[in-house]
Coordinates of C-alpha atoms in Angstrom, one line a residue:
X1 CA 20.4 1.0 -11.3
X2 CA 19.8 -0.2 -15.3
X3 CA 20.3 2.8 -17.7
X4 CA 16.9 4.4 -19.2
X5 CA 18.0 2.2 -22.7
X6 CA 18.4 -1.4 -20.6
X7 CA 15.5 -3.5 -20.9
X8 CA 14.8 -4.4 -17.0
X9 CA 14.7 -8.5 -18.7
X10 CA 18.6 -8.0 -19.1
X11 CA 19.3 -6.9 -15.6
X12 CA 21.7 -9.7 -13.8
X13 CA 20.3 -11.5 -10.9
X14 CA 23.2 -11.5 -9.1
X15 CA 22.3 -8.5 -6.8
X16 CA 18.7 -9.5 -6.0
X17 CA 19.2 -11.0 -3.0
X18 CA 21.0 -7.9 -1.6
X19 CA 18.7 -5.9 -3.2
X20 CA 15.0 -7.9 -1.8
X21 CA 17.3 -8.4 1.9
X22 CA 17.1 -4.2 2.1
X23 CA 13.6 -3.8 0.0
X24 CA 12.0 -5.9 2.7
X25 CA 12.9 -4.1 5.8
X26 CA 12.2 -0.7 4.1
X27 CA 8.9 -2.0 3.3
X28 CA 7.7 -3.0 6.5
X29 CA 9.2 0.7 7.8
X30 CA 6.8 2.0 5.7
X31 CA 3.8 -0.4 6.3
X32 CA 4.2 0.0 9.8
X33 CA 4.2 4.0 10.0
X34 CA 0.8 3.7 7.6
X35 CA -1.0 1.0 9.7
X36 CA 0.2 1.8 13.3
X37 CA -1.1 5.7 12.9
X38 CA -4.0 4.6 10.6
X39 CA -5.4 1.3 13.0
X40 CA -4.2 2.7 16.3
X41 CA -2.8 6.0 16.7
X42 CA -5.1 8.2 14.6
X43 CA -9.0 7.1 15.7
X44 CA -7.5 7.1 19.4
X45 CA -6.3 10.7 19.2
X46 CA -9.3 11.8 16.7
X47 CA -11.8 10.3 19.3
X48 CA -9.5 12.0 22.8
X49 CA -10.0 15.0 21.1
X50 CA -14.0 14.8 20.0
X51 CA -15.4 11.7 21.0
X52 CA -18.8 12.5 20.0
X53 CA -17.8 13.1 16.0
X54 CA -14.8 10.9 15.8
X55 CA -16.7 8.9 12.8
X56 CA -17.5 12.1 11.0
X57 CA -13.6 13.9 12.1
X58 CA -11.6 10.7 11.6
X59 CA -13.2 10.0 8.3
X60 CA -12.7 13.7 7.0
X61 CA -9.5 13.2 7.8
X62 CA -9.0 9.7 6.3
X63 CA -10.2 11.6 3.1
X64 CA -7.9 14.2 2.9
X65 CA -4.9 12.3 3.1
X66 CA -5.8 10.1 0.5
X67 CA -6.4 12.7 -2.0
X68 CA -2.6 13.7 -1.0
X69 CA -1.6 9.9 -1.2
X70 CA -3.3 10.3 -4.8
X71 CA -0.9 12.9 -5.9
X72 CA 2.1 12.0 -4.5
X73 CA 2.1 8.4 -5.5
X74 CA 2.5 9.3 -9.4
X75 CA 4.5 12.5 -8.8
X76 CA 7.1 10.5 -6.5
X77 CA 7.0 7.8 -9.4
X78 CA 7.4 10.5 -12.0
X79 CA 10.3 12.8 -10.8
X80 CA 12.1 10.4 -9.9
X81 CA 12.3 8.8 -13.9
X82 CA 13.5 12.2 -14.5
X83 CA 16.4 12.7 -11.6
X84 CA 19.7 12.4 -13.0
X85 CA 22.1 12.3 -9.9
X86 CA 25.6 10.6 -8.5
X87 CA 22.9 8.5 -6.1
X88 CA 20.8 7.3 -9.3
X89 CA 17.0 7.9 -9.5
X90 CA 15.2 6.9 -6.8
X91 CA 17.4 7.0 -3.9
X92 CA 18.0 11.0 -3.2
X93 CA 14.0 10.9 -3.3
X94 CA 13.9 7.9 -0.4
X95 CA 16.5 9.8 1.9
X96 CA 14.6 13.4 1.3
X97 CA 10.7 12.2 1.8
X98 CA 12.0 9.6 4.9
X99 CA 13.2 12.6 6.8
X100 CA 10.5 14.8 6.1
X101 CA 7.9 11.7 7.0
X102 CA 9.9 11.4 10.2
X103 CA 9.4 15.1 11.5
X104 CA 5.8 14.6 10.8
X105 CA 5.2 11.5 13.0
X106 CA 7.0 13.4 15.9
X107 CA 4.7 16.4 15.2
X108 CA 1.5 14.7 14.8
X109 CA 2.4 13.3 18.1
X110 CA 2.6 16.1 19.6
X111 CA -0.8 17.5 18.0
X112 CA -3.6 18.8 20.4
X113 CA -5.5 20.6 17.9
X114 CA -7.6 18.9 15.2
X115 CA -7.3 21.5 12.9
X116 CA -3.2 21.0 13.4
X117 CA -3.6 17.2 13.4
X118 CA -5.5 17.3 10.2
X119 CA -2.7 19.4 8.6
X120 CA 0.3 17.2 9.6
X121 CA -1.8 13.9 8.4
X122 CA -2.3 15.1 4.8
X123 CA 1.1 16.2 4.8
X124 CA 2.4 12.8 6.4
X125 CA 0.4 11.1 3.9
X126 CA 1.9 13.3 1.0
X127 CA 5.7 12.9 1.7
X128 CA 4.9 8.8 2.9
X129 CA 3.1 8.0 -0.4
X130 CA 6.1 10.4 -2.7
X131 CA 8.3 7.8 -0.7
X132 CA 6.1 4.8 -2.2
X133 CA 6.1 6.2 -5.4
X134 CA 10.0 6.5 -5.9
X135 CA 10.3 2.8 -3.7
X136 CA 7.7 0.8 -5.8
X137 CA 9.9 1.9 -9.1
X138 CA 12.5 -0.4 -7.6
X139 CA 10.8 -3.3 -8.9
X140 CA 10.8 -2.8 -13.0
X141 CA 13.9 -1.2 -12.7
X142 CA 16.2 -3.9 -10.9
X143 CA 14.2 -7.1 -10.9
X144 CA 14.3 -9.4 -14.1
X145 CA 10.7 -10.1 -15.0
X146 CA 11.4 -14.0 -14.3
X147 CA 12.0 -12.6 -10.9
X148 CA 9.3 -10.7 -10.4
X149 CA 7.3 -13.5 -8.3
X150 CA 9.6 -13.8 -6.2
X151 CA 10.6 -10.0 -5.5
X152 CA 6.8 -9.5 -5.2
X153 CA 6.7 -11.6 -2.3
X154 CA 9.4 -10.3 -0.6
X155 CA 8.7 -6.7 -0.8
X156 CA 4.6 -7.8 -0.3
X157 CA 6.2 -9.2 2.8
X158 CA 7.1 -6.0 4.4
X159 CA 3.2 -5.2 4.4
X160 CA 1.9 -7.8 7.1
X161 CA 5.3 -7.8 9.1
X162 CA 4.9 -3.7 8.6
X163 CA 1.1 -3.6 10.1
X164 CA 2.1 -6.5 12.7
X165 CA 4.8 -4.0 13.8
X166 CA 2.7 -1.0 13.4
X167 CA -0.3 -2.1 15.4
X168 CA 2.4 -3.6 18.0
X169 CA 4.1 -0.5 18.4
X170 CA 0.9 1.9 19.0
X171 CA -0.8 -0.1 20.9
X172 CA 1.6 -0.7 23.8
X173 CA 3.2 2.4 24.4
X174 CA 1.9 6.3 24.9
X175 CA 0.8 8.2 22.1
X176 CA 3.5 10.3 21.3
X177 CA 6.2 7.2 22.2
X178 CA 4.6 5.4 19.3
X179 CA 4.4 8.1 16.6
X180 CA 8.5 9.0 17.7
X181 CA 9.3 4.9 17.7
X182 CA 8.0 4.6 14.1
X183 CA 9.8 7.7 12.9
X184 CA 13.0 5.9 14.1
X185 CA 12.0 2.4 12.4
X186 CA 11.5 4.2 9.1
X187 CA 15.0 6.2 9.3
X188 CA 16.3 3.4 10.1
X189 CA 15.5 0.7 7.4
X190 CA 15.5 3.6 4.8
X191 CA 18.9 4.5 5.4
X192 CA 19.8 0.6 5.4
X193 CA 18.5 -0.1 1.6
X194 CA 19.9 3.7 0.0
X195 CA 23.5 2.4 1.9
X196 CA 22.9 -1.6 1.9
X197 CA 21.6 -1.8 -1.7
X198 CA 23.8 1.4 -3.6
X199 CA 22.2 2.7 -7.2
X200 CA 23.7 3.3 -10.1
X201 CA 24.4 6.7 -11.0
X202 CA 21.5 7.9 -13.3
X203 CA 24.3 10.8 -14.4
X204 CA 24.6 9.1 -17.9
X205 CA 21.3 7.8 -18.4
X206 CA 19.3 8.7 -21.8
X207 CA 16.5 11.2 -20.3
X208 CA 13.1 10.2 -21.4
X209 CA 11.5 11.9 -24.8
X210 CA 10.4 15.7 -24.3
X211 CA 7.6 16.5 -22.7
X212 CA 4.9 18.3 -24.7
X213 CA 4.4 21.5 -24.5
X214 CA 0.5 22.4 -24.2
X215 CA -1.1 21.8 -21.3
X216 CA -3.5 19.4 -22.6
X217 CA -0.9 17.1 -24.1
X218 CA 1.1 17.2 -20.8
X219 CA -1.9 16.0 -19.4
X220 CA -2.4 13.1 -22.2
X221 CA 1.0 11.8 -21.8
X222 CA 0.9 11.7 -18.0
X223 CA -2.1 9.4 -17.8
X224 CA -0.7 7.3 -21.8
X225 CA -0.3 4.4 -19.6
X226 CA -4.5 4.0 -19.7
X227 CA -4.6 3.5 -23.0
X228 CA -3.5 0.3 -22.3
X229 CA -6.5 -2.2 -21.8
X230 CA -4.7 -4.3 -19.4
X231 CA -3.1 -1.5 -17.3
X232 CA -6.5 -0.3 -17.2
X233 CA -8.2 -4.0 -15.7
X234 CA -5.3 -4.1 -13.4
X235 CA -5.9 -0.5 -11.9
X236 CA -9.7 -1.6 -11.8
X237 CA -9.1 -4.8 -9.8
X238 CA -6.3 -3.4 -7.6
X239 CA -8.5 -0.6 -6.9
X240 CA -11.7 -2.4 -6.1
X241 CA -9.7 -4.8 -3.8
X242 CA -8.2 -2.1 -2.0
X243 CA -11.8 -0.4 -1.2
X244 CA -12.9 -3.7 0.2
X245 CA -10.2 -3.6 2.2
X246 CA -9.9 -0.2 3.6
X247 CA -13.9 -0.1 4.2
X248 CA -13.4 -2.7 6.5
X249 CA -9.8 -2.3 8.1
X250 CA -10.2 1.6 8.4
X251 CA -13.2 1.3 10.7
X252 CA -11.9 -1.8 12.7
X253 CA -11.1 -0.2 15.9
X254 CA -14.6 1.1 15.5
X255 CA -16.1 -2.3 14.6
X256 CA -14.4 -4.0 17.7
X257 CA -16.0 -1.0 19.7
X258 CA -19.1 -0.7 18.6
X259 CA -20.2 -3.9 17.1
X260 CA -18.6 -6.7 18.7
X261 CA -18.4 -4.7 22.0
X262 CA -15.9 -4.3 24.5
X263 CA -17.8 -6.1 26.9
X264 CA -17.3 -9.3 24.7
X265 CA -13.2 -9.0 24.6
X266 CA -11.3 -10.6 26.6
X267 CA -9.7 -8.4 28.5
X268 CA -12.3 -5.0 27.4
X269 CA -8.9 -3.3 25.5
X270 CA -10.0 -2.3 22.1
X271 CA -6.8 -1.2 21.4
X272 CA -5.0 -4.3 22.4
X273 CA -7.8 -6.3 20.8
X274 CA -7.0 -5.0 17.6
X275 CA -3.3 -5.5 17.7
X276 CA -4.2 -9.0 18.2
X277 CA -6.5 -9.6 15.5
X278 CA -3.7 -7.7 13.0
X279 CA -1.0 -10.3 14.8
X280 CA -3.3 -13.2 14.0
X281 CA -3.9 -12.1 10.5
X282 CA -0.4 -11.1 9.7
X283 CA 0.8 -14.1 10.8
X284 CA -1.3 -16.2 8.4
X285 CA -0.2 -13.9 6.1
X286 CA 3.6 -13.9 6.4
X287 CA 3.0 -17.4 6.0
X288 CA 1.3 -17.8 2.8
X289 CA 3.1 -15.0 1.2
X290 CA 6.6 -16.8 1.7
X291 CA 6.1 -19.5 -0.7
X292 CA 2.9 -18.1 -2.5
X293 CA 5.4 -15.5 -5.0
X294 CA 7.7 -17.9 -6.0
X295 CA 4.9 -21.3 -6.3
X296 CA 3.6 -18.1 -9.0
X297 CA 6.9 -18.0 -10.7
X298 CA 7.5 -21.8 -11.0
X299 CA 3.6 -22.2 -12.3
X300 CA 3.5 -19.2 -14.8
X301 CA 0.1 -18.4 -13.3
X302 CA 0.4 -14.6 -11.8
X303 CA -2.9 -13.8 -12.6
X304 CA -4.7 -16.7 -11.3
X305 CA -3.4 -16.7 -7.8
X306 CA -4.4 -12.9 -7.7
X307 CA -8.1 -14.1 -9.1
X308 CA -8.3 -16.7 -6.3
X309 CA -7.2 -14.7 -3.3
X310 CA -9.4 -12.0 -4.2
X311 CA -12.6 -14.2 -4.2
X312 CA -11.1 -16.3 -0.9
X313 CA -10.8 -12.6 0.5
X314 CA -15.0 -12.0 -0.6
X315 CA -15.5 -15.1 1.0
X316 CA -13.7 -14.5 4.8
X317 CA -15.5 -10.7 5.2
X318 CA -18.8 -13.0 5.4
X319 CA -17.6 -14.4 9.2
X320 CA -17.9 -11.5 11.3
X321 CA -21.8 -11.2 9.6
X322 CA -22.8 -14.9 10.5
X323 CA -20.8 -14.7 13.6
X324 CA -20.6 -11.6 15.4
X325 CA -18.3 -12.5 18.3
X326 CA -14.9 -12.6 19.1
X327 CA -14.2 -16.1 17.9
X328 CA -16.3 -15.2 14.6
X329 CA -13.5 -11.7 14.4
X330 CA -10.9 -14.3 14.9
X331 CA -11.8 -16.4 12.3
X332 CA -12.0 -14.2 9.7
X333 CA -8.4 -12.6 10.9
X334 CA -7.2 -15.9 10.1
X335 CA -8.7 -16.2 7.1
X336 CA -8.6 -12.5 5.2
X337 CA -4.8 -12.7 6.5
X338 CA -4.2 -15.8 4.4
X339 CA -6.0 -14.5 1.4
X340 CA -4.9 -11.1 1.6
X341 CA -1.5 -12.4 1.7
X342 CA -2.0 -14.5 -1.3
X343 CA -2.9 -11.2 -3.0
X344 CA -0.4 -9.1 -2.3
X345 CA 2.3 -11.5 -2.7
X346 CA 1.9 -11.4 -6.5
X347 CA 0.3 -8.2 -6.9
X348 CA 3.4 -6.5 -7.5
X349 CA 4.4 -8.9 -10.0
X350 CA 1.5 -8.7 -12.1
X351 CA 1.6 -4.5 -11.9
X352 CA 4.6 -5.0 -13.0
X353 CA 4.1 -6.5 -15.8
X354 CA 1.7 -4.6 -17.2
X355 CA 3.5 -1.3 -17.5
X356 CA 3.1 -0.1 -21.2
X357 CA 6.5 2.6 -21.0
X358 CA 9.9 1.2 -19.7
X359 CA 10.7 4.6 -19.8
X360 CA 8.4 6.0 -17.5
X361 CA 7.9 2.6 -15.1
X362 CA 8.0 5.1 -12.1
X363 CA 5.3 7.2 -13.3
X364 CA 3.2 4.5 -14.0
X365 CA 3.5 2.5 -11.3
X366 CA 2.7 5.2 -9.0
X367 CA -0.6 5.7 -10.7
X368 CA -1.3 1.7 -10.3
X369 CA -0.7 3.0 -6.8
X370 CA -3.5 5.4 -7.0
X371 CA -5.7 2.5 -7.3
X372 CA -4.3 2.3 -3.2
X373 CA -5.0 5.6 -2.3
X374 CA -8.3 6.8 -4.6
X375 CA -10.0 4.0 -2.9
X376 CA -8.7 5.4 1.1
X377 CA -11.1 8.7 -0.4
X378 CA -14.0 6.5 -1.6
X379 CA -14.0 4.2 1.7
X380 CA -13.9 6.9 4.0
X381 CA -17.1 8.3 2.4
X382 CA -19.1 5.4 1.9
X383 CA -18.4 4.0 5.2
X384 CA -19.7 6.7 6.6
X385 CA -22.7 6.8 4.4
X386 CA -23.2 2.9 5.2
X387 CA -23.4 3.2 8.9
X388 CA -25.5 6.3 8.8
X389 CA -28.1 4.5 6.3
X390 CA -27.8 1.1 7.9
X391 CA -26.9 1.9 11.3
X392 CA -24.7 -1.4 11.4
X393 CA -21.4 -2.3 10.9
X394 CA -22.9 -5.4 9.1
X395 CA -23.2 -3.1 6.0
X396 CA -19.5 -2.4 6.0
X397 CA -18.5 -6.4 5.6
X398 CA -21.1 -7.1 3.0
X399 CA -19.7 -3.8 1.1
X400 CA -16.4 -5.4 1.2
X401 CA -17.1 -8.7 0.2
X402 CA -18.8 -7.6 -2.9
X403 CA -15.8 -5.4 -3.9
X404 CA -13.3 -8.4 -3.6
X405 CA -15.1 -10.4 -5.8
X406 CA -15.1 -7.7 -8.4
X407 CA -11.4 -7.5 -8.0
X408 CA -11.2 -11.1 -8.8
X409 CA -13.2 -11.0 -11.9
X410 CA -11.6 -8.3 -13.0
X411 CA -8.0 -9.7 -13.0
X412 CA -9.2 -12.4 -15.1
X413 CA -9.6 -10.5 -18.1
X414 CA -6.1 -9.2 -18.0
X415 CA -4.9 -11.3 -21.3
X416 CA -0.7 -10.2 -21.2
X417 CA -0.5 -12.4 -17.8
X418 CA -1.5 -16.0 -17.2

């Protein structure tokens, strides 16, 4: 890993390909173990165990962890700046919160209380997102910025092949089979990129400047990054993308149920039906994001292809309104997925540009992250408060849409990336 005093420009490229051939694999560990309890796992338990409040339980719990994704992300980003150890800075973080993440898949399996399923969420969530936080501060450290397209795409990669996975997993074997199956997936490719992709030693590294001492300052200096105009428009846009897409992905099994009906899929298995829509969308996805992060590099134009996907992603939440059928959900699968994957491929990159402190990239980049996670808390809420006003799920797409295009405006005022 680069010393605290090496600007990330002057890291060689030699070991990126290592380096993006273990990042990818970790990713879609971690993508999978969010989307296959999140999509699958989760709303089935929530509604076995109360079927007549599984909006109101699943969405309470939704909330919770989200606020715990909130903390973690910038903590996990944070401490780890600070670790000074044989293994370097991120990786003794990876190897603790994997483990930890592990045991609570295997518990939440196991859960047959709600009050106990609640619990082991929010903490899943916290350990899973202090993972993120530590994993995401791979990028600024070890990728040369004329990289940064490309590593984007890689590790943005790990997303759809990590929900494909995910939603694959659940979905076709028993509950607690698929929470234990994507505890094992996530040891597994952790382990791979801490061993298969060795850091530096951070023994030697220059620590960062002292911390203040008064509280309020402490405070100040954790959140400096905002004063930054464009860290503060990417937050914005990242953020009001991600609502858009977790009011609508977060209530999809829902959506299938209750709006398209079960009586109009083929086959009448929610479940499955869902795992096929994520294949369809993932697969449009994979393929877009492959060549979308480095066509970014070889243009210059980051920012743009963010701006575009983001309205592309407005325009595909429209379909299942005009066309509420199976064909119509299938449609926009196909269409969100390419979009989405558009996005995400050079979302990364342009977060990472955009860092104000090379000193404290981790720290930062977790609370870019936050823009994930605050908008899992705001989702959760206004879905609810959308289908209880409206009574539709029509209100949830429109809801979407609108935040997407914000998203895309936003990035467009970001003026330190083309």
């Amino acid at each position: 890993m680069l010393d605290a005093e090496v600007p990330t420009e002057l890291a060689r490229p030699a070991g990126l390909g290592r380096l993006l051939t273990f990042m990818f694999p970790a990713a879609t560990a971690m993508y999978a173990a969010f989307n296959g309890v999140q999509q699958i796992l989760l709303p089935a338990q929530v509604e076995a165990l109360d079927p007549a409040a599984k909006v109101g339980n699943l969405a309470l719990i939704t909330a919770l962890a989200a606020i715990a994704s909130m903390v973690a992300l910038p903590i996990g980003g944070a401490v780890s700046d600070r670790t000074r150890s044989p293994f370097g800075r991120r990786s003794p973080w990876i190897v603790v919160t994997t483990v930890l993440s592990a045991v609570l898949l295997v518990a939440i399996g196991s859960a047959t209380d709600l009050a106990v399923l609640t619990i082991a969420v929010v903490a899943l969530w916290f350990t899973a997102n202090f993972y993120q936080g530590a994993f995401a501060a791979i990028l600024p450290d070890r990728v040369p910025l004329a990289r940064r397209g490309l590593a984007s795409s890689v590790i943005g990669l790990g997303t759809p092949v990590g929900i494909l996975l995910g939603v694959n997993v659940a979905s076709r074997v028993s509950q607690l089979w698929g929470y234990a199956m994507l505890a094992v997936i996530f040891v597994i490719a952790s382990a791979a990129l801490v061993f298969g992709a060795r850091e530096a030693s951070s023994e030697g590294a220059i620590a960062p400047a002292r911390r203040p001492r008064r509280q309020s300052e402490v405070v100040r200096a954790f959140f400096a990054a905002f004063r930054s105009t464009d860290f503060r428009l990417a937050f914005l846009s990242r953020a009001s993308l991600s609502l858009a897409y977790f009011t609508v992905s977060g209530y999809l099994f829902y959506s299938m149920q209750d709006y398209i009906g079960a009586g109009n899929i083929p086959g009448g298995d929610v479940a499955v039906a869902v795992a096929t829509l994520s294949t369809i969308s993932v697969a449009t996805w994979s393929v877009v994001a492959m060549c979308t992060g480095w066509l970014a590099d070889r243009l210059d134009r980051r920012k743009l292809f963010v701006g575009i996907s983001a309205a592309g992603l407005a325009v595909s939440m429209l379909v299942p309104i005009l066309s509420p059928t199976w064909t119509g959900m299938v449609v926009y699968a196909f269409l969100s997925g390419a979009f989405i994957g558009a996005y995400f491929a050079v979302d990364l990159a342009v977060m990472s540009l955009v860092l104000p402190d090379k000193h404290n990239e981790g720290r930062d980049f977790g609370l870019l992250a936050v823009a994930t996670g605050l908008p899992q808390v705001l989702s959760s809420v206004i879905a609810g408060a959308l289908l209880t006003l409206f009574g539709s799920y029509i209100a949830l797409f429109c809801f979407g849409a609108a935040c997407a295009l914000a998203a895309g405006l936003v990035i467009m005022r970001i003026r330190s990336v083309r």
